[in-house]
Short mmCIF file of C-alpha atoms in Angstrom, two decimals:
data_model
loop_
_atom_site.label_atom_id
_atom_site.label_comp_id
_atom_site.label_asym_id
_atom_site.label_seq_id
_atom_site.Cartn_x
_atom_site.Cartn_y
_atom_site.Cartn_z
CA UNK A 1 -7.74 -9.64 -16.05
CA UNK A 2 -8.65 -13.10 -15.85
CA UNK A 3 -9.19 -13.46 -12.20
CA UNK A 4 -10.92 -17.11 -12.25
CA UNK A 5 -7.83 -18.98 -13.55
CA UNK A 6 -3.82 -18.78 -13.74
CA UNK A 7 -1.59 -19.54 -16.47
CA UNK A 8 -0.28 -22.40 -14.53
CA UNK A 9 -3.62 -23.87 -13.59
CA UNK A 10 -3.30 -23.25 -10.07
CA UNK A 11 -4.59 -20.43 -7.85
CA UNK A 12 -4.31 -18.87 -4.68
CA UNK A 13 -3.16 -20.99 -1.46
CA UNK A 14 -4.52 -19.36 1.34
CA UNK A 15 -3.99 -21.33 4.87
CA UNK A 16 -5.01 -20.60 8.68
CA UNK A 17 -2.03 -19.20 10.96
CA UNK A 18 -1.89 -18.21 14.69
CA UNK A 19 -2.47 -14.58 14.62
CA UNK A 20 -0.53 -12.58 17.31
CA UNK A 21 -3.32 -9.97 18.50
CA UNK A 22 -3.16 -7.43 21.06
CA UNK A 23 -4.67 -8.37 24.78
CA UNK A 24 -7.24 -5.44 25.46
CA UNK A 25 -6.78 -5.60 29.04
CA UNK A 26 -3.05 -4.78 28.77
CA UNK A 27 -3.59 -1.72 26.57
CA UNK A 28 -5.44 1.63 26.66
CA UNK A 29 -7.68 0.81 23.82
CA UNK A 30 -7.27 -1.37 20.38
CA UNK A 31 -7.92 2.25 18.45
CA UNK A 32 -4.94 3.80 20.48
CA UNK A 33 -2.55 1.08 19.35
CA UNK A 34 -3.19 0.85 15.67
CA UNK A 35 -1.57 2.59 12.87
CA UNK A 36 -1.88 3.17 9.17
CA UNK A 37 0.64 1.30 7.06
CA UNK A 38 4.22 1.93 7.29
CA UNK A 39 4.43 3.84 4.27
CA UNK A 40 1.39 6.13 5.05
CA UNK A 41 2.87 7.51 8.26
CA UNK A 42 5.26 10.07 6.55
CA UNK A 43 5.29 12.90 8.89
CA UNK A 44 7.06 13.27 12.17
CA UNK A 45 4.41 14.88 13.75
CA UNK A 46 2.28 11.73 12.60
CA UNK A 47 4.52 9.14 13.92
CA UNK A 48 4.98 11.15 17.31
CA UNK A 49 1.29 11.25 17.59
CA UNK A 50 0.70 7.54 17.23
CA UNK A 51 3.86 7.02 19.74
CA UNK A 52 2.11 9.12 22.20
CA UNK A 53 -1.25 7.44 21.84
CA UNK A 54 -0.31 4.43 23.64
CA UNK A 55 3.41 3.23 24.60
CA UNK A 56 2.32 -0.37 22.66
CA UNK A 57 1.43 1.26 19.71
CA UNK A 58 2.11 -0.97 16.64
CA UNK A 59 4.33 2.08 15.01
CA UNK A 60 7.05 0.92 17.74
CA UNK A 61 7.38 -1.97 15.43
CA UNK A 62 6.84 -1.22 11.88
CA UNK A 63 8.46 2.53 12.16
CA UNK A 64 11.15 1.82 15.23
CA UNK A 65 13.40 5.28 16.08
CA UNK A 66 17.09 4.41 16.33
CA UNK A 67 20.20 6.01 14.88
CA UNK A 68 20.77 3.03 12.57
CA UNK A 69 18.91 0.83 10.39
CA UNK A 70 20.34 -2.21 12.28
CA UNK A 71 19.53 -0.57 15.45
CA UNK A 72 15.84 0.19 14.46
CA UNK A 73 15.33 -3.34 13.63
CA UNK A 74 16.81 -4.96 16.63
CA UNK A 75 14.64 -2.60 18.69
CA UNK A 76 11.77 -3.71 16.97
CA UNK A 77 12.62 -7.44 17.40
CA UNK A 78 13.30 -6.78 21.19
CA UNK A 79 9.93 -4.81 21.71
CA UNK A 80 8.01 -7.32 20.10
CA UNK A 81 9.80 -10.29 22.08
CA UNK A 82 8.92 -7.84 25.41
CA UNK A 83 5.37 -7.43 24.51
CA UNK A 84 4.72 -11.14 23.89
CA UNK A 85 6.61 -12.04 27.37
CA UNK A 86 4.51 -9.27 29.13
CA UNK A 87 1.37 -10.76 27.55
CA UNK A 88 0.85 -7.44 25.72
CA UNK A 89 0.43 -9.45 22.33
CA UNK A 90 -0.52 -13.00 22.40
CA UNK A 91 -1.17 -15.60 19.70
CA UNK A 92 -4.60 -17.24 19.32
CA UNK A 93 -4.77 -21.04 20.39
CA UNK A 94 -4.90 -22.31 16.87
CA UNK A 95 -4.63 -21.62 13.41
CA UNK A 96 -7.58 -19.91 11.97
CA UNK A 97 -8.43 -17.70 8.89
CA UNK A 98 -9.76 -14.35 9.76
CA UNK A 99 -12.69 -12.21 8.53
CA UNK A 100 -11.86 -8.55 8.52
CA UNK A 101 -14.42 -5.73 8.01
CA UNK A 102 -13.99 -1.85 7.29
CA UNK A 103 -16.89 0.52 7.71
CA UNK A 104 -17.02 4.28 7.03
CA UNK A 105 -20.54 5.69 6.26
CA UNK A 106 -21.96 4.05 3.01
CA UNK A 107 -18.29 2.36 2.57
CA UNK A 108 -18.17 -1.33 3.40
CA UNK A 109 -15.15 -3.90 2.82
CA UNK A 110 -14.73 -7.20 3.82
CA UNK A 111 -12.09 -9.90 3.17
CA UNK A 112 -10.29 -12.74 4.64
CA UNK A 113 -6.86 -12.47 6.43
CA UNK A 114 -4.88 -15.67 6.06
CA UNK A 115 -1.22 -16.81 5.17
CA UNK A 116 -0.91 -16.88 1.36
CA UNK A 117 1.55 -19.14 -0.25
CA UNK A 118 4.04 -16.85 -2.18
CA UNK A 119 4.69 -17.39 -6.09
CA UNK A 120 6.80 -15.13 -8.51
CA UNK A 121 4.94 -12.86 -10.91
CA UNK A 122 5.46 -15.38 -13.69
CA UNK A 123 3.51 -17.82 -12.43
CA UNK A 124 0.14 -15.60 -12.83
CA UNK A 125 -1.03 -16.17 -9.18
CA UNK A 126 -0.34 -12.80 -7.83
CA UNK A 127 0.22 -10.31 -10.06
CA UNK A 128 2.15 -6.92 -9.17
CA UNK A 129 1.35 -3.70 -11.38
CA UNK A 130 4.17 -1.30 -9.70
CA UNK A 131 7.83 -1.44 -9.83
CA UNK A 132 9.51 -1.29 -6.41
CA UNK A 133 12.33 0.48 -4.73
CA UNK A 134 15.43 -1.67 -3.81
CA UNK A 135 16.43 0.39 -0.87
CA UNK A 136 12.68 0.05 0.46
CA UNK A 137 12.87 -3.68 0.14
CA UNK A 138 16.29 -3.89 1.73
CA UNK A 139 15.04 -2.06 4.71
CA UNK A 140 11.72 -4.42 5.08
CA UNK A 141 13.77 -7.74 4.70
CA UNK A 142 16.17 -6.52 7.43
CA UNK A 143 13.10 -5.93 9.52
CA UNK A 144 10.95 -8.99 8.89
CA UNK A 145 14.24 -10.98 9.16
CA UNK A 146 15.27 -9.52 12.45
CA UNK A 147 11.82 -9.59 14.21
CA UNK A 148 10.86 -12.97 12.59
CA UNK A 149 7.50 -11.84 11.99
CA UNK A 150 4.83 -10.16 9.38
CA UNK A 151 3.64 -7.13 11.13
CA UNK A 152 1.11 -5.73 8.76
CA UNK A 153 -0.70 -7.60 6.23
CA UNK A 154 -1.04 -6.79 2.45
CA UNK A 155 -4.01 -5.75 0.50
CA UNK A 156 -4.72 -8.03 -2.64
CA UNK A 157 -7.79 -7.74 -4.54
CA UNK A 158 -9.28 -10.92 -6.75
CA UNK A 159 -12.80 -11.01 -8.38
CA UNK A 160 -15.18 -13.76 -7.17
CA UNK A 161 -18.19 -15.06 -9.11
CA UNK A 162 -21.18 -14.42 -6.71
CA UNK A 163 -21.78 -17.95 -6.36
CA UNK A 164 -23.78 -19.29 -3.32
CA UNK A 165 -20.89 -20.88 -1.84
CA UNK A 166 -17.03 -19.87 -1.54
CA UNK A 167 -15.41 -17.23 0.27
CA UNK A 168 -18.08 -14.95 0.04
CA UNK A 169 -20.59 -16.99 1.40
CA UNK A 170 -18.59 -17.93 4.33
CA UNK A 171 -17.87 -14.12 4.90
CA UNK A 172 -21.65 -13.65 4.96
CA UNK A 173 -22.33 -16.34 7.70
CA UNK A 174 -19.34 -15.13 9.96
CA UNK A 175 -20.33 -11.62 10.00
CA UNK A 176 -23.54 -12.69 11.86
CA UNK A 177 -21.51 -14.00 14.71
CA UNK A 178 -19.96 -12.36 17.80
CA UNK A 179 -16.74 -10.80 16.58
CA UNK A 180 -13.11 -11.48 18.33
CA UNK A 181 -12.74 -7.57 18.38
CA UNK A 182 -14.40 -4.42 17.29
CA UNK A 183 -12.99 -0.85 17.35
CA UNK A 184 -13.35 2.58 15.70
CA UNK A 185 -9.99 4.37 14.71
CA UNK A 186 -9.44 8.03 14.33
CA UNK A 187 -10.19 8.22 10.47
CA UNK A 188 -13.66 7.06 11.41
CA UNK A 189 -13.54 3.52 10.23
CA UNK A 190 -15.07 0.74 12.16
CA UNK A 191 -13.14 -2.21 12.16
CA UNK A 192 -14.33 -5.85 13.22
CA UNK A 193 -12.44 -9.16 13.34
CA UNK A 194 -13.71 -12.57 13.48
CA UNK A 195 -11.94 -15.94 13.56
CA UNK A 196 -13.14 -18.67 11.05
CA UNK A 197 -12.70 -21.85 13.05
CA UNK A 198 -14.78 -24.35 11.40
CA UNK A 199 -12.40 -26.82 9.27
CA UNK A 200 -15.43 -27.11 7.01
CA UNK A 201 -15.57 -23.13 6.59
CA UNK A 202 -12.02 -23.11 6.12
CA UNK A 203 -11.72 -25.75 3.46
CA UNK A 204 -14.90 -23.76 1.47
CA UNK A 205 -12.62 -20.79 1.48
CA UNK A 206 -9.57 -22.62 0.57
CA UNK A 207 -11.39 -24.12 -2.24
CA UNK A 208 -12.69 -21.31 -3.71
CA UNK A 209 -9.47 -19.10 -3.81
CA UNK A 210 -7.73 -21.96 -5.40
CA UNK A 211 -9.26 -20.96 -8.47
CA UNK A 212 -8.59 -17.49 -8.35
CA UNK A 213 -5.90 -14.96 -9.33
CA UNK A 214 -4.99 -11.73 -7.19
CA UNK A 215 -3.93 -8.22 -7.95
CA UNK A 216 -1.41 -6.69 -5.59
CA UNK A 217 -3.56 -3.44 -4.41
CA UNK A 218 -1.27 -2.22 -1.64
CA UNK A 219 1.98 -3.87 -0.46
CA UNK A 220 4.19 -4.02 -3.54
CA UNK A 221 7.50 -3.30 -1.35
CA UNK A 222 6.42 -5.99 1.07
CA UNK A 223 5.46 -8.66 -1.25
CA UNK A 224 8.75 -8.19 -2.86
CA UNK A 225 10.38 -8.59 0.63
CA UNK A 226 8.22 -11.81 1.15
CA UNK A 227 9.86 -13.10 -1.98
CA UNK A 228 13.37 -12.08 -1.13
CA UNK A 229 13.16 -13.50 2.27
CA UNK A 230 11.87 -16.98 1.01
CA UNK A 231 14.71 -17.21 -1.52
CA UNK A 232 17.01 -16.95 1.68
CA UNK A 233 15.70 -20.07 2.95
CA UNK A 234 17.12 -23.72 2.39
CA UNK A 235 14.15 -25.76 3.49
CA UNK A 236 10.37 -25.25 3.28
CA UNK A 237 8.78 -23.50 6.26
CA UNK A 238 6.82 -20.55 7.50
CA UNK A 239 8.72 -17.94 5.14
CA UNK A 240 7.13 -19.64 2.15
CA UNK A 241 3.73 -17.83 3.16
CA UNK A 242 3.07 -14.28 3.77
CA UNK A 243 0.46 -12.35 5.73
CA UNK A 244 -2.24 -10.88 3.25
CA UNK A 245 -6.06 -9.42 3.18
CA UNK A 246 -7.59 -10.63 0.12
CA UNK A 247 -10.58 -8.47 -0.80
CA UNK A 248 -13.35 -9.71 -3.57
CA UNK A 249 -13.73 -6.62 -5.52
CA UNK A 250 -16.42 -7.75 -7.40
CA UNK A 251 -18.47 -7.56 -4.23
CA UNK A 252 -16.67 -4.57 -2.39
CA UNK A 253 -14.55 -2.56 -5.01
CA UNK A 254 -11.83 -0.55 -3.70
CA UNK A 255 -10.89 3.18 -3.91
CA UNK A 256 -8.02 4.16 -6.23
CA UNK A 257 -6.35 7.32 -5.16
CA UNK A 258 -3.19 9.12 -6.37
CA UNK A 259 0.30 9.05 -4.60
CA UNK A 260 2.13 12.42 -4.74
CA UNK A 261 5.70 13.58 -5.15
CA UNK A 262 7.60 15.90 -3.09
CA UNK A 263 10.96 17.19 -4.61
CA UNK A 264 13.20 18.06 -1.73
CA UNK A 265 15.64 20.19 -3.62
CA UNK A 266 13.74 21.61 -6.44
CA UNK A 267 12.09 25.13 -5.73
CA UNK A 268 8.88 25.62 -7.67
CA UNK A 269 9.98 28.77 -9.47
CA UNK A 270 12.92 26.61 -10.85
CA UNK A 271 10.68 24.02 -11.68
CA UNK A 272 8.49 26.09 -13.79
CA UNK A 273 11.50 27.73 -15.69
CA UNK A 274 12.35 24.38 -16.93
CA UNK A 275 9.06 23.93 -18.36
CA UNK A 276 8.78 26.69 -20.64
CA UNK A 277 8.15 25.56 -24.07
CA UNK A 278 7.63 22.00 -23.14
CA UNK A 279 4.63 21.76 -21.22
CA UNK A 280 1.56 24.46 -20.72
CA UNK A 281 1.67 26.04 -17.52
CA UNK A 282 -1.43 27.97 -15.95
CA UNK A 283 -1.88 29.59 -12.55
CA UNK A 284 -4.93 28.15 -11.05
CA UNK A 285 -7.10 29.62 -8.18
CA UNK A 286 -6.96 27.96 -4.63
CA UNK A 287 -7.96 26.70 -2.12
CA UNK A 288 -6.54 23.23 -2.64
CA UNK A 289 -9.92 21.25 -3.41
CA UNK A 290 -10.72 23.98 -6.11
CA UNK A 291 -7.11 23.75 -7.47
CA UNK A 292 -7.30 19.68 -7.58
CA UNK A 293 -10.80 20.06 -9.39
CA UNK A 294 -8.98 21.93 -12.35
CA UNK A 295 -6.40 19.14 -12.23
CA UNK A 296 -8.93 16.26 -12.28
CA UNK A 297 -11.53 18.12 -14.51
CA UNK A 298 -11.85 18.99 -18.27
CA UNK A 299 -9.27 21.90 -17.97
CA UNK A 300 -6.36 19.66 -17.96
CA UNK A 301 -5.42 18.33 -21.40
CA UNK A 302 -3.34 15.16 -21.96
CA UNK A 303 -0.66 14.49 -19.32
CA UNK A 304 -1.58 16.77 -16.32
CA UNK A 305 -0.02 17.74 -13.00
CA UNK A 306 -0.28 20.18 -10.11
CA UNK A 307 2.43 22.13 -8.93
CA UNK A 308 2.58 23.77 -4.99
CA UNK A 309 4.81 24.67 -2.78
CA UNK A 310 5.18 28.35 -3.41
CA UNK A 311 1.74 29.54 -2.03
CA UNK A 312 -0.05 29.14 -5.28
CA UNK A 313 -0.86 26.47 -7.59
CA UNK A 314 0.13 25.85 -11.03
CA UNK A 315 -1.77 23.44 -13.46
CA UNK A 316 0.92 21.53 -15.71
CA UNK A 317 -0.35 19.52 -18.62
CA UNK A 318 -0.34 19.55 -22.70
CA UNK A 319 3.45 18.28 -23.08
CA UNK A 320 5.04 18.80 -26.18
CA UNK A 321 4.57 15.73 -28.37
CA UNK A 322 8.30 15.73 -29.64
CA UNK A 323 9.28 15.84 -26.03
CA UNK A 324 7.31 12.71 -25.43
CA UNK A 325 8.45 10.88 -28.14
CA UNK A 326 12.22 11.42 -27.07
CA UNK A 327 11.70 10.49 -23.61
CA UNK A 328 9.11 7.76 -23.13
CA UNK A 329 10.11 4.42 -24.14
CA UNK A 330 8.24 2.96 -27.19
CA UNK A 331 8.56 -0.68 -26.10
CA UNK A 332 5.55 -0.62 -24.10
CA UNK A 333 1.50 -0.54 -24.47
CA UNK A 334 -0.17 2.88 -25.28
CA UNK A 335 -1.85 2.65 -21.94
CA UNK A 336 1.60 2.54 -20.05
CA UNK A 337 3.09 5.28 -22.19
CA UNK A 338 -0.26 7.49 -21.65
CA UNK A 339 0.14 7.17 -17.69
CA UNK A 340 0.74 10.59 -15.89
CA UNK A 341 3.19 8.81 -13.59
CA UNK A 342 5.44 7.36 -17.00
CA UNK A 343 5.69 10.93 -18.20
CA UNK A 344 6.32 12.33 -14.52
CA UNK A 345 9.07 10.13 -14.00
CA UNK A 346 10.50 9.30 -17.82
CA UNK A 347 9.90 13.22 -19.09
CA UNK A 348 10.14 15.49 -16.17
CA UNK A 349 12.26 13.88 -13.42
CA UNK A 350 14.57 12.17 -15.89
CA UNK A 351 14.80 14.47 -18.59
CA UNK A 352 13.47 18.17 -17.66
CA UNK A 353 14.49 18.35 -13.97
CA UNK A 354 16.83 15.63 -13.99
CA UNK A 355 16.35 14.79 -10.36
CA UNK A 356 17.32 11.20 -9.30
CA UNK A 357 14.79 8.67 -7.68
CA UNK A 358 16.53 8.49 -4.68
CA UNK A 359 15.08 9.24 -0.97
CA UNK A 360 16.98 12.35 -0.42
CA UNK A 361 15.45 13.91 -3.50
CA UNK A 362 11.91 12.56 -3.71
CA UNK A 363 9.32 11.47 -1.14
CA UNK A 364 5.91 9.58 -1.86
CA UNK A 365 3.14 11.12 0.07
CA UNK A 366 -0.31 9.84 0.18
CA UNK A 367 -2.04 12.87 1.83
CA UNK A 368 -2.39 15.85 -0.63
CA UNK A 369 -2.43 18.78 2.20
CA UNK A 370 0.71 17.05 3.64
CA UNK A 371 2.41 17.00 0.46
CA UNK A 372 1.54 20.80 0.03
CA UNK A 373 2.07 21.69 3.39
CA UNK A 374 5.79 20.05 3.32
CA UNK A 375 6.45 22.01 0.10
CA UNK A 376 5.65 25.13 1.61
CA UNK A 377 7.54 24.87 4.47
CA UNK A 378 10.75 23.58 2.81
CA UNK A 379 11.15 25.48 -0.25
CA UNK A 380 10.34 22.35 -2.30
CA UNK A 381 7.91 21.22 -5.19
CA UNK A 382 4.95 19.29 -4.49
CA UNK A 383 3.58 17.29 -7.49
CA UNK A 384 -0.02 16.61 -7.38
CA UNK A 385 -0.95 13.48 -9.31
CA UNK A 386 -4.27 12.12 -10.68
CA UNK A 387 -5.51 8.91 -9.73
CA UNK A 388 -5.25 5.85 -12.26
CA UNK A 389 -8.51 3.90 -13.32
CA UNK A 390 -8.69 0.56 -11.70
CA UNK A 391 -9.39 -0.99 -15.24
CA UNK A 392 -5.98 0.35 -16.53
CA UNK A 393 -4.00 -0.89 -13.56
CA UNK A 394 -5.63 -4.38 -14.01
CA UNK A 395 -4.99 -4.46 -17.91
CA UNK A 396 -1.35 -3.55 -17.52
CA UNK A 397 -0.83 -6.14 -14.47
CA UNK A 398 -2.51 -8.83 -16.94
CA UNK A 399 0.03 -8.13 -19.85
CA UNK A 400 2.69 -8.40 -17.12
CA UNK A 401 3.50 -4.58 -17.37
CA UNK A 402 4.54 -3.12 -14.21
CA UNK A 403 3.77 0.93 -13.70
CA UNK A 404 6.28 3.45 -12.13
CA UNK A 405 6.61 2.79 -8.42
CA UNK A 406 3.92 4.25 -6.03
CA UNK A 407 1.53 5.27 -9.13
CA UNK A 408 -1.61 4.30 -7.17
CA UNK A 409 -3.23 4.05 -3.76
CA UNK A 410 -5.73 1.61 -3.30
CA UNK A 411 -8.09 1.23 -0.34
CA UNK A 412 -9.51 1.34 2.35
CA UNK A 413 -5.96 -0.09 3.66
CA UNK A 414 -6.31 -2.59 6.55
CA UNK A 415 -5.38 -1.18 9.91
CA UNK A 416 -1.89 -2.25 11.21
CA UNK A 417 -1.93 -3.61 14.66
CA UNK A 418 -5.14 -5.77 14.80
CA UNK A 419 -3.39 -8.98 13.63
CA UNK A 420 0.23 -10.04 13.36
CA UNK A 421 1.85 -13.31 12.28
CA UNK A 422 5.14 -14.49 13.90
CA UNK A 423 7.46 -16.46 11.80
CA UNK A 424 8.01 -18.89 14.96
CA UNK A 425 4.45 -19.74 15.74
CA UNK A 426 3.08 -21.07 12.74
#
């Protein structure tokens, strides 16, 4: 992917904003009020754990609990306004860009948080690589519209050139200064946040990024939501920008993991019967890490999946060529046709199992153990996936080809709750 220029001759436009941040004296701890992104908090026990960690945990804004969607979104807006009135959250005094660092062991990631000018994929400035689900975009749009806020940053990647000036140089200078905040979350990640207040350094970042092109690493639904809400406006304003974290992956490479599927209404035995004569199916030994090694190692041939939910593990691979030819679209690049996610959706879900891609039938789960646990608990089928290589993702995005929804999980993801953006304060 060409990451130093765009089809329009324009690049990323990142501007400062007045971030909303927790006032440390008003909460138990910063770690206790943060959360993973909304779509990673999938289990009720995880949601309840976050809610009980602190009465002001950000999950009460990103995943409010009420009887209807409208009630949930109004509750989030009321909670946000109350926390602002009570001084639990407060805006920074002037617009700034933020340098954000995550560290765990030998993993280090640094990037810049700001308000990014929105642009459609056709402009070649911000490139999506996955399809989105309309119902999720609608729900996130209603929440953002009602709360008039961006509650968590998207993760975007770009490739810097390692020069002596620009965004990377500013970051290296800023991290030597006293941070605005520092905290360590339950997952073992240490987080630090700095404000870039110097107009010259802000201009250095903005000039550097204006030559760059970004890939949406995490947050396709929120980006689609940004674009949808922008289209509703009748005049230029804060809705023309979205809250993002930009990471130079030439300097700080991201990790790419798979997102798994939980098929609520399909028992494993039924799933396996339908595969007879169409895929090769073999039992593999547990425990889970050992079974995953079979999925990602040389034992698997062609498109491969690991099914679980009946207390055992089943390696599914080597699909019948005629079946693929009949079910997978021929008008897409070979790399897209060969994706496990493509075969899962086009061949298995649509043709073999005939399962609608709707929330009552399919859940998308990042955590492997959680997917298996829920499948076993509810007599369902967990379909465990292999990660996609980052170069494949980037090449397809450069061609303007989107992958099936929830094909990848890039990380580490920014913690939610460290900085928010109000649409009424910019």
